[in-house]
Short mmCIF file of C-alpha atoms and ligand atoms in Angstrom, two decimals:
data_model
loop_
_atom_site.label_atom_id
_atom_site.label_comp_id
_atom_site.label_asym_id
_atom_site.label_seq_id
_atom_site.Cartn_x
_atom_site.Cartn_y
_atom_site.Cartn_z
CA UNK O 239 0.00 0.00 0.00
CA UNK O 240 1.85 3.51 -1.09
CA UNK O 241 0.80 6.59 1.25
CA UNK O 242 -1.88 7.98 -1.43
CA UNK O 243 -3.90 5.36 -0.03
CA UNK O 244 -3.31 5.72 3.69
CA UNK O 245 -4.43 9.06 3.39
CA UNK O 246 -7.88 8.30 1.92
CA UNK O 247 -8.33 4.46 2.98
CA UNK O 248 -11.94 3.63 1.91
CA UNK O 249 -13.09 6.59 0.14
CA UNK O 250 -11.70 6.01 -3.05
CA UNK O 251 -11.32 2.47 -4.01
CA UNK O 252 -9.45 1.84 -6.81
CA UNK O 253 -11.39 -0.87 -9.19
CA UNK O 254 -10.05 -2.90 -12.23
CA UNK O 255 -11.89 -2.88 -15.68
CA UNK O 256 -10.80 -5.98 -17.48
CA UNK O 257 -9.79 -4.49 -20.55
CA UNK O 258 -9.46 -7.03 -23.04
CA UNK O 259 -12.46 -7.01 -25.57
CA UNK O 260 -16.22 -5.27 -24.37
CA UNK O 261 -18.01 -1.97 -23.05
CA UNK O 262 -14.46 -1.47 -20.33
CA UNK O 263 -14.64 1.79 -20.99
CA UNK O 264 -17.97 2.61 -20.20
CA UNK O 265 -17.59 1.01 -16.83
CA UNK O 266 -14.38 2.90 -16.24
CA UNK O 267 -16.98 6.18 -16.77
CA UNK O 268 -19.19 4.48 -14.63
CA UNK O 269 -16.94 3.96 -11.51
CA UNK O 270 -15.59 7.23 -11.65
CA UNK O 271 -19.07 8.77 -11.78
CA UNK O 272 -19.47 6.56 -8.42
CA UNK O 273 -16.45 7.72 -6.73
CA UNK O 274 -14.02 5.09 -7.36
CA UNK O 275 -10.69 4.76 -9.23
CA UNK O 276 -10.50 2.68 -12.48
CA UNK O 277 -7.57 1.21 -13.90
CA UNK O 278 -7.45 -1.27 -16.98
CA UNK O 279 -6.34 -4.66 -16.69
CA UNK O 280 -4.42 -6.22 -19.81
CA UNK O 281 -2.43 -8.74 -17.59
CA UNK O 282 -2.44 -10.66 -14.30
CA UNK O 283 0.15 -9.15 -12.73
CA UNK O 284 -2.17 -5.65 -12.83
CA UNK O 285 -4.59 -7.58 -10.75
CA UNK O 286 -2.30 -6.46 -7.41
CA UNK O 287 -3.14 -2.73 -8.29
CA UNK O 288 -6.49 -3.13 -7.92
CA UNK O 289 -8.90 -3.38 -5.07
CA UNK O 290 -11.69 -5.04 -6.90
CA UNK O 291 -12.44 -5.86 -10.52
CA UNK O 292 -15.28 -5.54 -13.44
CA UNK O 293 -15.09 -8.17 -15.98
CA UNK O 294 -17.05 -6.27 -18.77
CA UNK O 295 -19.66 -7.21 -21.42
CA UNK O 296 -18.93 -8.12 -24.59
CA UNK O 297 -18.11 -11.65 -26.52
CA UNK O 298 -17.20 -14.28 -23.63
CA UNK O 299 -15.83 -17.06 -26.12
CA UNK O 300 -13.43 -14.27 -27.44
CA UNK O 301 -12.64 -13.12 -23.88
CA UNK O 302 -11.85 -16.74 -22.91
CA UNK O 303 -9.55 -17.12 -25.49
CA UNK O 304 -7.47 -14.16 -24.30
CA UNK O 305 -7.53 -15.50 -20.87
CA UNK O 306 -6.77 -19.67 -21.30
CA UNK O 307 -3.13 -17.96 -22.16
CA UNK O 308 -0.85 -16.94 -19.60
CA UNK O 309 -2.05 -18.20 -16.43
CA UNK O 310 -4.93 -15.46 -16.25
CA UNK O 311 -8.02 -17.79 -15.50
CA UNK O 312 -6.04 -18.65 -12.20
CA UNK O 313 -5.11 -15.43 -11.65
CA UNK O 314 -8.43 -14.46 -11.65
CA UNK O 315 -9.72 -17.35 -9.01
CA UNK O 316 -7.14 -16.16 -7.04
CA UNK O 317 -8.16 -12.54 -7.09
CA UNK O 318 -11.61 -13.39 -6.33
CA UNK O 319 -10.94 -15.59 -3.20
CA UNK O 320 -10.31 -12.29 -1.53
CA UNK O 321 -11.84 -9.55 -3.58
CA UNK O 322 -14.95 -8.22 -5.03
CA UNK O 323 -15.62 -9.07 -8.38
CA UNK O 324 -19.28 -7.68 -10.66
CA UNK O 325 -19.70 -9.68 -13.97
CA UNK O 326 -21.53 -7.91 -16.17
CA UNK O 327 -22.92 -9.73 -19.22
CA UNK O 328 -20.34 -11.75 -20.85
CA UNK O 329 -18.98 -11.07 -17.23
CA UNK O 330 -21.60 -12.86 -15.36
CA UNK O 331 -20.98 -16.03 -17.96
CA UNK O 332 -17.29 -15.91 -16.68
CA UNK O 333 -17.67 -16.18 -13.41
CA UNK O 334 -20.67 -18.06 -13.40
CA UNK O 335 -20.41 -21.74 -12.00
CA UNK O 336 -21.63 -23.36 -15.17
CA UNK O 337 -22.24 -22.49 -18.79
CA UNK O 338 -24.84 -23.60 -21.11
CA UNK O 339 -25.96 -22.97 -24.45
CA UNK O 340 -23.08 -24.16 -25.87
CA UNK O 341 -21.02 -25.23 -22.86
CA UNK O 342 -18.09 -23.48 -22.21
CA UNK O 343 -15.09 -22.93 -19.44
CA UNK O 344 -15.93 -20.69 -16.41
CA UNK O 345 -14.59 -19.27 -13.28
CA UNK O 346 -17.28 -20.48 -11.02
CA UNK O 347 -16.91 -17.61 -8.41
CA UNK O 348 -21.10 -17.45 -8.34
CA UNK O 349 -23.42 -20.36 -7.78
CA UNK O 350 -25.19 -19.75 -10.71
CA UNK O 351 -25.90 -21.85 -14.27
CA UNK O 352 -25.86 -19.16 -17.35
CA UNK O 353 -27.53 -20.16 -20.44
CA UNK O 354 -25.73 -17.75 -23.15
CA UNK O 355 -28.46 -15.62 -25.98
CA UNK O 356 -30.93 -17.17 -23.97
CA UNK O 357 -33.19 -14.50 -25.35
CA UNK O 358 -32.94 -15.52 -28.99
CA UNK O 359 -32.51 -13.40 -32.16
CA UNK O 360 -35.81 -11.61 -32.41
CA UNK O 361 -35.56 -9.80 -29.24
CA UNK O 362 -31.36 -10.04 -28.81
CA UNK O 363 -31.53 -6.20 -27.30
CA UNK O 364 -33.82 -4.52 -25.79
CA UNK O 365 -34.67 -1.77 -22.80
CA UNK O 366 -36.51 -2.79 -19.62
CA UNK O 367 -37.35 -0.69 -16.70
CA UNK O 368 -37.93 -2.59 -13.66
CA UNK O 369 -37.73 -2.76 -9.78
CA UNK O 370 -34.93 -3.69 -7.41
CA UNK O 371 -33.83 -4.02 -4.23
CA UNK O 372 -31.31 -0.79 -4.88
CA UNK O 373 -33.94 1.54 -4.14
CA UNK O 374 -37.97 2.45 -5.28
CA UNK O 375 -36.97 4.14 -7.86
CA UNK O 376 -37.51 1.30 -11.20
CA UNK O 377 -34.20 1.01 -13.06
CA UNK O 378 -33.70 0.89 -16.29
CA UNK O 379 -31.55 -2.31 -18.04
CA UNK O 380 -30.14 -2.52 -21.26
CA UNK O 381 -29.95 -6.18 -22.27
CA UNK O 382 -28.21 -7.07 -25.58
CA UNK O 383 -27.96 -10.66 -26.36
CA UNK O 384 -28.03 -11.36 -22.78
CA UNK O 385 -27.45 -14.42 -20.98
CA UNK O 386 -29.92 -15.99 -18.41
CA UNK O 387 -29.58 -16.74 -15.13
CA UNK O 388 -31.19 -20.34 -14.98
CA UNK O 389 -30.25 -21.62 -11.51
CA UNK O 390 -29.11 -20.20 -8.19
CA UNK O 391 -27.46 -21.47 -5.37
CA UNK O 392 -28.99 -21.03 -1.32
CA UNK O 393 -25.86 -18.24 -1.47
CA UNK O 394 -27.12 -15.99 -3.90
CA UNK O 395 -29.27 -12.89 -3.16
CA UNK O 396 -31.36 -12.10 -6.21
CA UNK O 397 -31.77 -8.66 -6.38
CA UNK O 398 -33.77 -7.91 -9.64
CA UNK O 399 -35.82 -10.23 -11.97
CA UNK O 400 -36.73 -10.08 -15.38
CA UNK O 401 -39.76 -12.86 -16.37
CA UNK O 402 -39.13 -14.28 -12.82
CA UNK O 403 -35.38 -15.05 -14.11
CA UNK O 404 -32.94 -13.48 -11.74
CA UNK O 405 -31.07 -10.65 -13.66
CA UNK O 406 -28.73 -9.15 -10.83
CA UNK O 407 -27.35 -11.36 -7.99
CA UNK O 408 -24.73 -11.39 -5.32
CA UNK O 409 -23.01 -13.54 -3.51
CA UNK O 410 -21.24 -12.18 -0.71
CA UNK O 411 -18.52 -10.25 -2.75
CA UNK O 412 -19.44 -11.68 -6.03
CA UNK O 413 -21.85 -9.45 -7.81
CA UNK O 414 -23.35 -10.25 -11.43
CA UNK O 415 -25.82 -8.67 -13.51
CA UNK O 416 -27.35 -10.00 -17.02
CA UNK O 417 -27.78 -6.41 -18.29
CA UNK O 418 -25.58 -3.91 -18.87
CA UNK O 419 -25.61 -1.18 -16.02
CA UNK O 420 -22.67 0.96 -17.53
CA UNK O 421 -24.70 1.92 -20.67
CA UNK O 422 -27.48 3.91 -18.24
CA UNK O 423 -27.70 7.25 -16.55
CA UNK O 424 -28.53 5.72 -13.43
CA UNK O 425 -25.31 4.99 -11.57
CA UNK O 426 -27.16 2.27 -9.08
CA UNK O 427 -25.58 -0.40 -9.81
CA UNK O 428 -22.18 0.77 -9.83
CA UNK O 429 -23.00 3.13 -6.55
CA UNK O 430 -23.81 -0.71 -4.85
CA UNK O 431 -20.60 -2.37 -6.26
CA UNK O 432 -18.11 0.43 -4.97
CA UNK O 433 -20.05 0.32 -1.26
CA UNK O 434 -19.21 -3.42 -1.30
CA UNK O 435 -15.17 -2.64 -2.21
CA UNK O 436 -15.59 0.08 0.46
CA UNK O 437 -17.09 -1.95 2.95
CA UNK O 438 -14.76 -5.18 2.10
CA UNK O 439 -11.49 -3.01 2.61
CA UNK O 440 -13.39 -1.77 6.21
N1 LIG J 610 -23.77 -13.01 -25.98
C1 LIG J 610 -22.55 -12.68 -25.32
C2 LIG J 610 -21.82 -13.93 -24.83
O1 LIG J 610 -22.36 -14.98 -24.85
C3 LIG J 610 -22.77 -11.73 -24.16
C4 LIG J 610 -23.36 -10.44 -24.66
C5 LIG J 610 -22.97 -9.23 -23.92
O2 LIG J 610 -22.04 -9.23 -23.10
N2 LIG J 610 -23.64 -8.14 -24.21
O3 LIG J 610 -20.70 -13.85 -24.41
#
C-alpha cells in the first residue's frame, strides 16, 4: 500500500476494468461517476493494483480465449478468493459456476448456471425498466444478447428479476448482472458495487 492510499483508505477504491475485448470503458466512466478509481487490466500481474475488478460485457468465447493464455483464468480465481468481483454480461458467464448454451469454461466464483443468448434473435436487445432491491426508484436495463440466469445457489441474493429469471445477484462479494448497467444514466448499480469494495477493505 503507497501513502496515497493511507491518506484516503476507503473513500476512493481503486477498481479494475478488465480491458481485453467489451463496453471497459464505459464502466471505467461508470466507476468514476461513483467515486471510485479505475484502472485497466491487460495482464495478471495488474490484478495487485487493484482493489476489486469488473469483468465487462462483450463476446465471452473471445474473452476466454485471451484469458486460457498466460495463467490469467487462475489469476483471476485467485483474485476473487479475496476480492470483489461484478460480472456484467459476458462477465456474469465468466464467473458463473456453469455455462450452457453451448457449454463453455468458467470461473465459477457465483453459484449460478448461465444459459448464453438465452433470449434468442428476435428480441437479442432490448430496454426494460424494472424494480430492485437498490432503491424504489424502477431502473432501467439494457440487455443485448443477454445471458440468463437459470439456476441459483442457497448463497445468492437475487436482487432484480426479469420474467421471474434473476437478472442481478450477489453472492457475498461476487456481484453479477445480465444487463448492462454501464450503458445507463442511473449509476445504481455501480453506486452498490463500490459500497461493497468500500465496505470489504473496512
Ligand atoms: N452473448 C454474449 C456472450 O455470450 C454476451 C453479450 C454481452 O455481453 N452483451 O458472451
Amino acid at each position: 500500500m503507497n501513502s496515497l492510499y493511507e491518506q484516503s483508505p476507503a473513500t476512493h477504491p481503486r477498481i479494475g476494468v478488465l480491458a481485453i475485448q467489451g463496453d471497459y470503458s464505459a464502466h471505467a466512466q461508470a466507476l468514476t461517476e461513483s467515486g471510485a478509481e479505475a484502472i485497466e487490466i491487460r495482464k495478471p500481474e495488474e490484478l495487485a493494483n487493484a482493489d476489486a475488478l469488473i469483468l465487462p460485457g462483450g463476446e465471452s468465447t473471445t474473452m476466454l480465449k485471451f484469458l486460457e493464455r498466460g495463467n490469467f483464468l487462475n489469476a483471476l480465481k485467485e483474485f476473487a478468493a479475496q476480492k470483489p468481483v461484478f460480472g456484467t454480461c459476458a462477465g456474469a458467464i465468466l464467473i458463473a459456476r456453469e455455462v450452457r448454451h453451448p457449454a463453455q469454461v468458467s470461473l465459477g466464483l457465483l453459484d449460478a448456471v448461465v444459459e448464453r443468448n438465452a433470449y434468442g434473435r428476435q428480441i437479442d436487445s432490448s430496454i426494460l425498466t424494472a424494480p430492485t432491491e437498490l432503491g424504489p426508484e424502477l431502473l432501467e436495463m439494457v440487455f443485448i444478447r443477454a445471458p440468463r440466469i437459470v439456476e441459483t445457489g442457497p448463497e445468492v441474493e437475487i436482487l432484480a428479476r426479469r420474467d421471474g429469471f434473476p437478472v442481478l445477484v450477489r453472492q457475498g462479494r461476487i456481484l453479477a448482472a445480465t444487463f448492462h448497467p454501464e450503458l445507463s444514466a442511473d449509476r445504481r448499480v455501480h453506486q452498490y458495487f463500490v459500497d461493497t469494495v468500500t465496505n470489504s477493505k473496512l
